[in-house]
Coordinates of N, CA and C in Angstrom, one line a residue:
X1 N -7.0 -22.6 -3.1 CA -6.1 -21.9 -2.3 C -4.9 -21.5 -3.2
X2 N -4.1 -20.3 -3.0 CA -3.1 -19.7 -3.7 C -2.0 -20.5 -3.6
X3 N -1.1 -21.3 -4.3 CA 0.1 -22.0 -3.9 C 1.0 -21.1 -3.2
X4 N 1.3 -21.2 -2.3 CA 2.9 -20.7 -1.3 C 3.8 -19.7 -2.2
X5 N 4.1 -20.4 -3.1 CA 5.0 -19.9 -4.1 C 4.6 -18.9 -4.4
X6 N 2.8 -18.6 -5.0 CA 2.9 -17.2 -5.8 C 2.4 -16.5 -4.6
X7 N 2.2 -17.0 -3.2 CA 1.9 -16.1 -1.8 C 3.0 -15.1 -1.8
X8 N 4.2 -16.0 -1.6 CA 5.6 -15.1 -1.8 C 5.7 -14.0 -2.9
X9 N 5.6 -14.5 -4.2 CA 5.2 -13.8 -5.5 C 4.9 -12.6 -5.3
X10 N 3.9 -12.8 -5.0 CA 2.8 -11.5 -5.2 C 3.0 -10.4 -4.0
X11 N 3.7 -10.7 -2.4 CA 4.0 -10.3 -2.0 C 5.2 -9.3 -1.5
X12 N 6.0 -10.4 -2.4 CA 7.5 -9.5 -2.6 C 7.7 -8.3 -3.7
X13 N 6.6 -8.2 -4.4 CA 6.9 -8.1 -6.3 C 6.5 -6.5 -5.7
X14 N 7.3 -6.1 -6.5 CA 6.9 -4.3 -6.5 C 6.0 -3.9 -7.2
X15 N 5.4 -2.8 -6.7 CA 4.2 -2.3 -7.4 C 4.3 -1.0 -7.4
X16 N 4.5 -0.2 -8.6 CA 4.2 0.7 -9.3 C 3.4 1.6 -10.3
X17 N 3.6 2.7 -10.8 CA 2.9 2.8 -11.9 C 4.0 3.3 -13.2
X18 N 3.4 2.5 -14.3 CA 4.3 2.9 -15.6 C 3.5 3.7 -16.5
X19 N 4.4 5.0 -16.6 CA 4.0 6.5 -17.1 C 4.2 6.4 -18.1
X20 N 3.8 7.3 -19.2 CA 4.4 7.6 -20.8 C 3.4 8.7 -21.2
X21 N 4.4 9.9 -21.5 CA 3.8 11.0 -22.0 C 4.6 11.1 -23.5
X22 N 3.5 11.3 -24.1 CA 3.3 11.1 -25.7 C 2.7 12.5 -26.6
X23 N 3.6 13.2 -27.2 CA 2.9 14.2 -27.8 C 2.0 14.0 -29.5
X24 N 1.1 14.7 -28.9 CA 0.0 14.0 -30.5 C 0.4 15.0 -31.8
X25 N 0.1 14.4 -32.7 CA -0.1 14.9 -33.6 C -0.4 16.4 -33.7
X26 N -1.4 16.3 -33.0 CA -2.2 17.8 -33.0 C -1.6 18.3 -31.7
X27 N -1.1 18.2 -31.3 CA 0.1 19.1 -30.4 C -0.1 18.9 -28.8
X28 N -1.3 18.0 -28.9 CA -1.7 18.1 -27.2 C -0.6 16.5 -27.0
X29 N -1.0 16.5 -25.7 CA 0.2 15.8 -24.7 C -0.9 14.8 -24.6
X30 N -0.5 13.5 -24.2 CA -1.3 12.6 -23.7 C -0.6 11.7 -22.7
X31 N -1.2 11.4 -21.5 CA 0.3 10.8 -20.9 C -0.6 9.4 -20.4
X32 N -0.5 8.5 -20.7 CA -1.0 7.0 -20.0 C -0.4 6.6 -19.0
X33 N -0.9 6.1 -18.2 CA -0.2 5.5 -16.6 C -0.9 4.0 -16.4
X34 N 0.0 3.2 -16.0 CA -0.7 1.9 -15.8 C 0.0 1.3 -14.5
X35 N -1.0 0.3 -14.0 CA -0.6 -0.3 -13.0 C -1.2 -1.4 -12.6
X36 N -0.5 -2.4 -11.7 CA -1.2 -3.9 -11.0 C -0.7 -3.7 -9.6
X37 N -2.3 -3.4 -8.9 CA -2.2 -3.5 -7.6 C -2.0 -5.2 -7.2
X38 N -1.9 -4.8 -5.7 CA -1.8 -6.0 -5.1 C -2.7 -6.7 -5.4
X39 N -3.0 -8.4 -5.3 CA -4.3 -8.7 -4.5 C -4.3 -9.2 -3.5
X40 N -5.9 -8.9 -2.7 CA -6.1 -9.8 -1.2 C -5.3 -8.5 -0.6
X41 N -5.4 -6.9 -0.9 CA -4.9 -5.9 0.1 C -5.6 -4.9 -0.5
X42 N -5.8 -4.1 0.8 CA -6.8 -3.0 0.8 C -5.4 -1.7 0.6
X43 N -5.7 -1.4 -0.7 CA -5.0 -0.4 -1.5 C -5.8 0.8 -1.6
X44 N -6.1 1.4 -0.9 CA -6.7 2.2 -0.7 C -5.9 3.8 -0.7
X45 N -4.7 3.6 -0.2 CA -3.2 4.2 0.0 C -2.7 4.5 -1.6
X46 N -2.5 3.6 -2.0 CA -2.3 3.3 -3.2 C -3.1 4.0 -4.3
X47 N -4.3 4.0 -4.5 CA -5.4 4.8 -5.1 C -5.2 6.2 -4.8
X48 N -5.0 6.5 -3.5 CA -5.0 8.2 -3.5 C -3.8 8.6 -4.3
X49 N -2.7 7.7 -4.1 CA -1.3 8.3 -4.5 C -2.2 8.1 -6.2
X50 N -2.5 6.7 -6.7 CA -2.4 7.1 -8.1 C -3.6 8.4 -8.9
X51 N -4.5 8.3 -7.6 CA -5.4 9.3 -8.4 C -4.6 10.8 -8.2
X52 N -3.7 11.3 -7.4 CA -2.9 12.6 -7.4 C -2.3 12.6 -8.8
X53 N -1.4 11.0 -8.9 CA -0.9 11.0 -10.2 C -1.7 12.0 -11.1
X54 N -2.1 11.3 -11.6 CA -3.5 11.7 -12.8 C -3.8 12.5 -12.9
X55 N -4.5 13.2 -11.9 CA -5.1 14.5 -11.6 C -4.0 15.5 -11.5
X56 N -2.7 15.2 -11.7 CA -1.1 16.3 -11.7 C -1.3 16.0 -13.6
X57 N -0.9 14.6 -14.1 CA -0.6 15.1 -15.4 C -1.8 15.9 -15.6
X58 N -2.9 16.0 -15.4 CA -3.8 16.7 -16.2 C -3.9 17.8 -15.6
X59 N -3.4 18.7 -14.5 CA -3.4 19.9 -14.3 C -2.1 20.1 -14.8
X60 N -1.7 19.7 -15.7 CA 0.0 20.0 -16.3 C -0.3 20.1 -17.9
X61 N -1.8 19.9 -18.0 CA -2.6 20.1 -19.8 C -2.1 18.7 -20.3
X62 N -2.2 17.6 -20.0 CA -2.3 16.2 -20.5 C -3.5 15.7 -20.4
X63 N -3.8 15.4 -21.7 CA -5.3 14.5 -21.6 C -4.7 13.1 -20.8
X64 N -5.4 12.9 -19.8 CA -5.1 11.1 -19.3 C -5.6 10.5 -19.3
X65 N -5.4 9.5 -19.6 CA -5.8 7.6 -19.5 C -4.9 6.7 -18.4
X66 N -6.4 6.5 -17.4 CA -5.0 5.6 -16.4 C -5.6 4.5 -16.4
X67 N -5.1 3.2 -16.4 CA -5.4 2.0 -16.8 C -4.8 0.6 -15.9
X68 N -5.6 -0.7 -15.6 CA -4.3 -1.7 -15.2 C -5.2 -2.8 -14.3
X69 N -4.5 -3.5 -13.6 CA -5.1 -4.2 -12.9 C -5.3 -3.9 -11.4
X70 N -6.6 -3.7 -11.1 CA -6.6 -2.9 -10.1 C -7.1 -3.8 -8.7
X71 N -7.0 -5.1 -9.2 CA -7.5 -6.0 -8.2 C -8.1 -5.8 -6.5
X72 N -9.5 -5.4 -7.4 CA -10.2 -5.0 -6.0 C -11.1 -5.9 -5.4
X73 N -10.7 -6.0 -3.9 CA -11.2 -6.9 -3.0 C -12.6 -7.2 -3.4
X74 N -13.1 -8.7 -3.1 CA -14.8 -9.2 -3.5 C -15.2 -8.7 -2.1
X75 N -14.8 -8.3 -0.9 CA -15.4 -7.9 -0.1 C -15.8 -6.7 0.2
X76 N -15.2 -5.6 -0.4 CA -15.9 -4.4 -0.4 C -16.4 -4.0 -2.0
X77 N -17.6 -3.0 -1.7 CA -18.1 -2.2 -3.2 C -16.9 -1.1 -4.1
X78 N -17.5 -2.0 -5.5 CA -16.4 -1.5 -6.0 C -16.3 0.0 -5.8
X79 N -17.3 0.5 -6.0 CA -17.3 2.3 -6.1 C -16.6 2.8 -4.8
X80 N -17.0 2.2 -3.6 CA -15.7 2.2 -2.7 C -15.0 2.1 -2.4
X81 N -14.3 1.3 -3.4 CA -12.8 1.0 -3.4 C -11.9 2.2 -4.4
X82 N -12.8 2.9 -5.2 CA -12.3 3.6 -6.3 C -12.4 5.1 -5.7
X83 N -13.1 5.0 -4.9 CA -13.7 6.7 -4.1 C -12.1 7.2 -4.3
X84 N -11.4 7.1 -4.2 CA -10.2 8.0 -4.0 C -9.6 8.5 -5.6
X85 N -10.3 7.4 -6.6 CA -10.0 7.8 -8.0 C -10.6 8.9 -8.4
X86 N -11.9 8.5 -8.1 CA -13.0 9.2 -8.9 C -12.9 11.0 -7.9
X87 N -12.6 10.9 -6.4 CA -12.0 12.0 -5.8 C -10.9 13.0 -6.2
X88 N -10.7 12.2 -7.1 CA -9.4 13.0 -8.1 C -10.1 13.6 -9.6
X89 N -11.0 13.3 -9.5 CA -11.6 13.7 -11.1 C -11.6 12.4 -12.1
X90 N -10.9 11.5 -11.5 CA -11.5 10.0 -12.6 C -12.1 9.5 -13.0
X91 N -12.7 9.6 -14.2 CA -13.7 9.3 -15.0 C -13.8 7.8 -15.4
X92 N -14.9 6.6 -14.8 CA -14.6 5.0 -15.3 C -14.8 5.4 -17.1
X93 N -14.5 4.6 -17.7 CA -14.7 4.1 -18.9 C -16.4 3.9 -19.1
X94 N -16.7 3.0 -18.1 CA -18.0 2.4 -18.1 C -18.7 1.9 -16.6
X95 N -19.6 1.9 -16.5 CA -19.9 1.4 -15.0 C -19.8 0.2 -14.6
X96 N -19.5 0.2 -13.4 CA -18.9 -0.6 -12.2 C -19.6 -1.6 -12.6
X97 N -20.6 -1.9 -12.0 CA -22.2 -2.6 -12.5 C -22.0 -3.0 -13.8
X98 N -21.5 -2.9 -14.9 CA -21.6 -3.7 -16.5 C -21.6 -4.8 -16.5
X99 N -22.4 -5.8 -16.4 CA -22.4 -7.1 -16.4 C -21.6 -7.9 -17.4
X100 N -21.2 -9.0 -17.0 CA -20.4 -9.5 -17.8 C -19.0 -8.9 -18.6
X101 N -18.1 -8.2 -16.7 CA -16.8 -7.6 -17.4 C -16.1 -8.4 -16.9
X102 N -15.8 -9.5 -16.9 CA -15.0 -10.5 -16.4 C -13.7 -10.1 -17.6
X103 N -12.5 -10.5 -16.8 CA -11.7 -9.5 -17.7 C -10.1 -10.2 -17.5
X104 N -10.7 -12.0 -16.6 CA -9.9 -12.9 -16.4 C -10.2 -14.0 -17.0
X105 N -8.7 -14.8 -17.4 CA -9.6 -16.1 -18.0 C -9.4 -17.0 -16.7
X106 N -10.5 -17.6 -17.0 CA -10.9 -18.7 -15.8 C -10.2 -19.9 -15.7
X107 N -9.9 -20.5 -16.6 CA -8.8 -21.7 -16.5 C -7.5 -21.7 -16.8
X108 N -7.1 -20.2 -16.6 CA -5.9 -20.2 -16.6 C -5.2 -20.6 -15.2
X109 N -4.4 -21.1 -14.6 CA -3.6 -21.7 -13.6 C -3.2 -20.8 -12.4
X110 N -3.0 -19.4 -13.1 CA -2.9 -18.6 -12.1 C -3.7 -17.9 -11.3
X111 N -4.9 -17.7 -12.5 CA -6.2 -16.8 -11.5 C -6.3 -17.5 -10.1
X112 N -6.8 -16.8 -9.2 CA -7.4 -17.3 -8.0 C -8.2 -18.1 -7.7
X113 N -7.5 -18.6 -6.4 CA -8.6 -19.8 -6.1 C -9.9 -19.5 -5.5
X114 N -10.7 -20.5 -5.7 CA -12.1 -20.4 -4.9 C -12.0 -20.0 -3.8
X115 N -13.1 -19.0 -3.1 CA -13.1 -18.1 -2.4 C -12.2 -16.7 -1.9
X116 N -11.3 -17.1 -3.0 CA -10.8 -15.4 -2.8 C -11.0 -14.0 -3.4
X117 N -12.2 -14.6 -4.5 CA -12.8 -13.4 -5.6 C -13.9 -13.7 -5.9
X118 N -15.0 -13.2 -6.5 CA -16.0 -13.6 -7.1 C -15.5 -13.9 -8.5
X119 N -15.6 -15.2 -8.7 CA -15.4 -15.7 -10.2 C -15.4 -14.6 -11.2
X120 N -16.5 -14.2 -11.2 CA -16.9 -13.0 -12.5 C -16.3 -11.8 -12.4
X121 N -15.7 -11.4 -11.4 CA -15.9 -9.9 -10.7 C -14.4 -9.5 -11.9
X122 N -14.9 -8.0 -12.1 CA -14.0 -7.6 -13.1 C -12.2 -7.2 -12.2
X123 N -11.4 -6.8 -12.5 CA -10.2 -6.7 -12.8 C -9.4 -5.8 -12.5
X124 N -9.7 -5.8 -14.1 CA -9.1 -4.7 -14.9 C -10.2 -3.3 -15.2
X125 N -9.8 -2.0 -14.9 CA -10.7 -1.0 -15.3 C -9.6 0.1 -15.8
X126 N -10.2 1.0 -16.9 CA -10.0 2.0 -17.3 C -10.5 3.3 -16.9
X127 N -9.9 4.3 -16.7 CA -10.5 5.6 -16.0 C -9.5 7.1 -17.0
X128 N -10.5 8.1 -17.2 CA -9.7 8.8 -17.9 C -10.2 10.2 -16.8
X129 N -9.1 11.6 -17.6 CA -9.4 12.3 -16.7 C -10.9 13.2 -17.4
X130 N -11.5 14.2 -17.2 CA -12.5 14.9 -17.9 C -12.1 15.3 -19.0
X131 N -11.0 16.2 -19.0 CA -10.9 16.5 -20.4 C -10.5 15.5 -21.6
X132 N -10.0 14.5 -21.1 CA -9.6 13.4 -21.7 C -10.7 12.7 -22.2
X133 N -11.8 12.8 -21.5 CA -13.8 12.1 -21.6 C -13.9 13.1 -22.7
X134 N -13.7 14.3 -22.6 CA -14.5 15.1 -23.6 C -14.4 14.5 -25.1
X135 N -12.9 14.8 -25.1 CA -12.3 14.4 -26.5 C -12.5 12.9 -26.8
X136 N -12.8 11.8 -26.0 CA -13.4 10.3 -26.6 C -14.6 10.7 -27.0
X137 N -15.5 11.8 -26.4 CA -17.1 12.0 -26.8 C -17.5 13.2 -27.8
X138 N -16.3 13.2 -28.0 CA -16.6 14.5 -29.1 C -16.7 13.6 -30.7

């Protein structure tokens, strides 16, 4: 069970996203966004707003990378938790399904207690926009 203390924690604590648009070398823009949802809350709200983000820098000609802890519920599928990302044009990194993306360490003191996650269940995910996929696969 969560101690009291980080109940309060994690409830009070504000949640945003941290932007940085970076011009390359080669002249294009690249803007990174990162973020730590709640957990144990259906951020579903939260996903539309950040997938608008995203899908704005990149109709503004920024390749994007949006990135963070996205702490999605063990009770719903992941891919429907993300529908609102991927509804913006967000591209995962890798699929949902990759076994063995545990992306917490397990005896650390803070992770969560039994029964509020699947031990294994990943985290953390990376998502970029299309044109941003092109240029990793080029």
């Amino acid at each position: 069970r969560t101690p009291a203390l980080l109940r309060v924690f994690f409830s009070l604590r504000a949640r945003g996203v941290l932007t940085a648009r970076l011009r390359l070398k080669s002249g294009a823009e690249l803007a990174v966004l990162n973020t730590h949802m709640p957990h144990k809350t259906d951020n579903t709200v939260r996903m539309w707003r950040l997938g608008e983000m995203a899908a704005g820098a990149a109709a503004d000609g920024a390749h994007v990378v949006l990135g963070g802890d996205f702490n999605p519920l063990a009770s719903v599928p992941t891919p429907a938790q993300f529908a609102p990302l991927l509804a913006h044009g967000n591209v995962p990194t890798h699929a949902f399904e990759a076994p063995a993306n545990r992306t917490w360490d397990l005896t650390q003191p803070l992770t969560r207690a039994e029964g509020e996650s699947t031990r294994g269940m990943q985290l953390d995910f990376i998502f970029v926009q299309p044109r941003c996929a092109a240029v990793m696969h080029a």
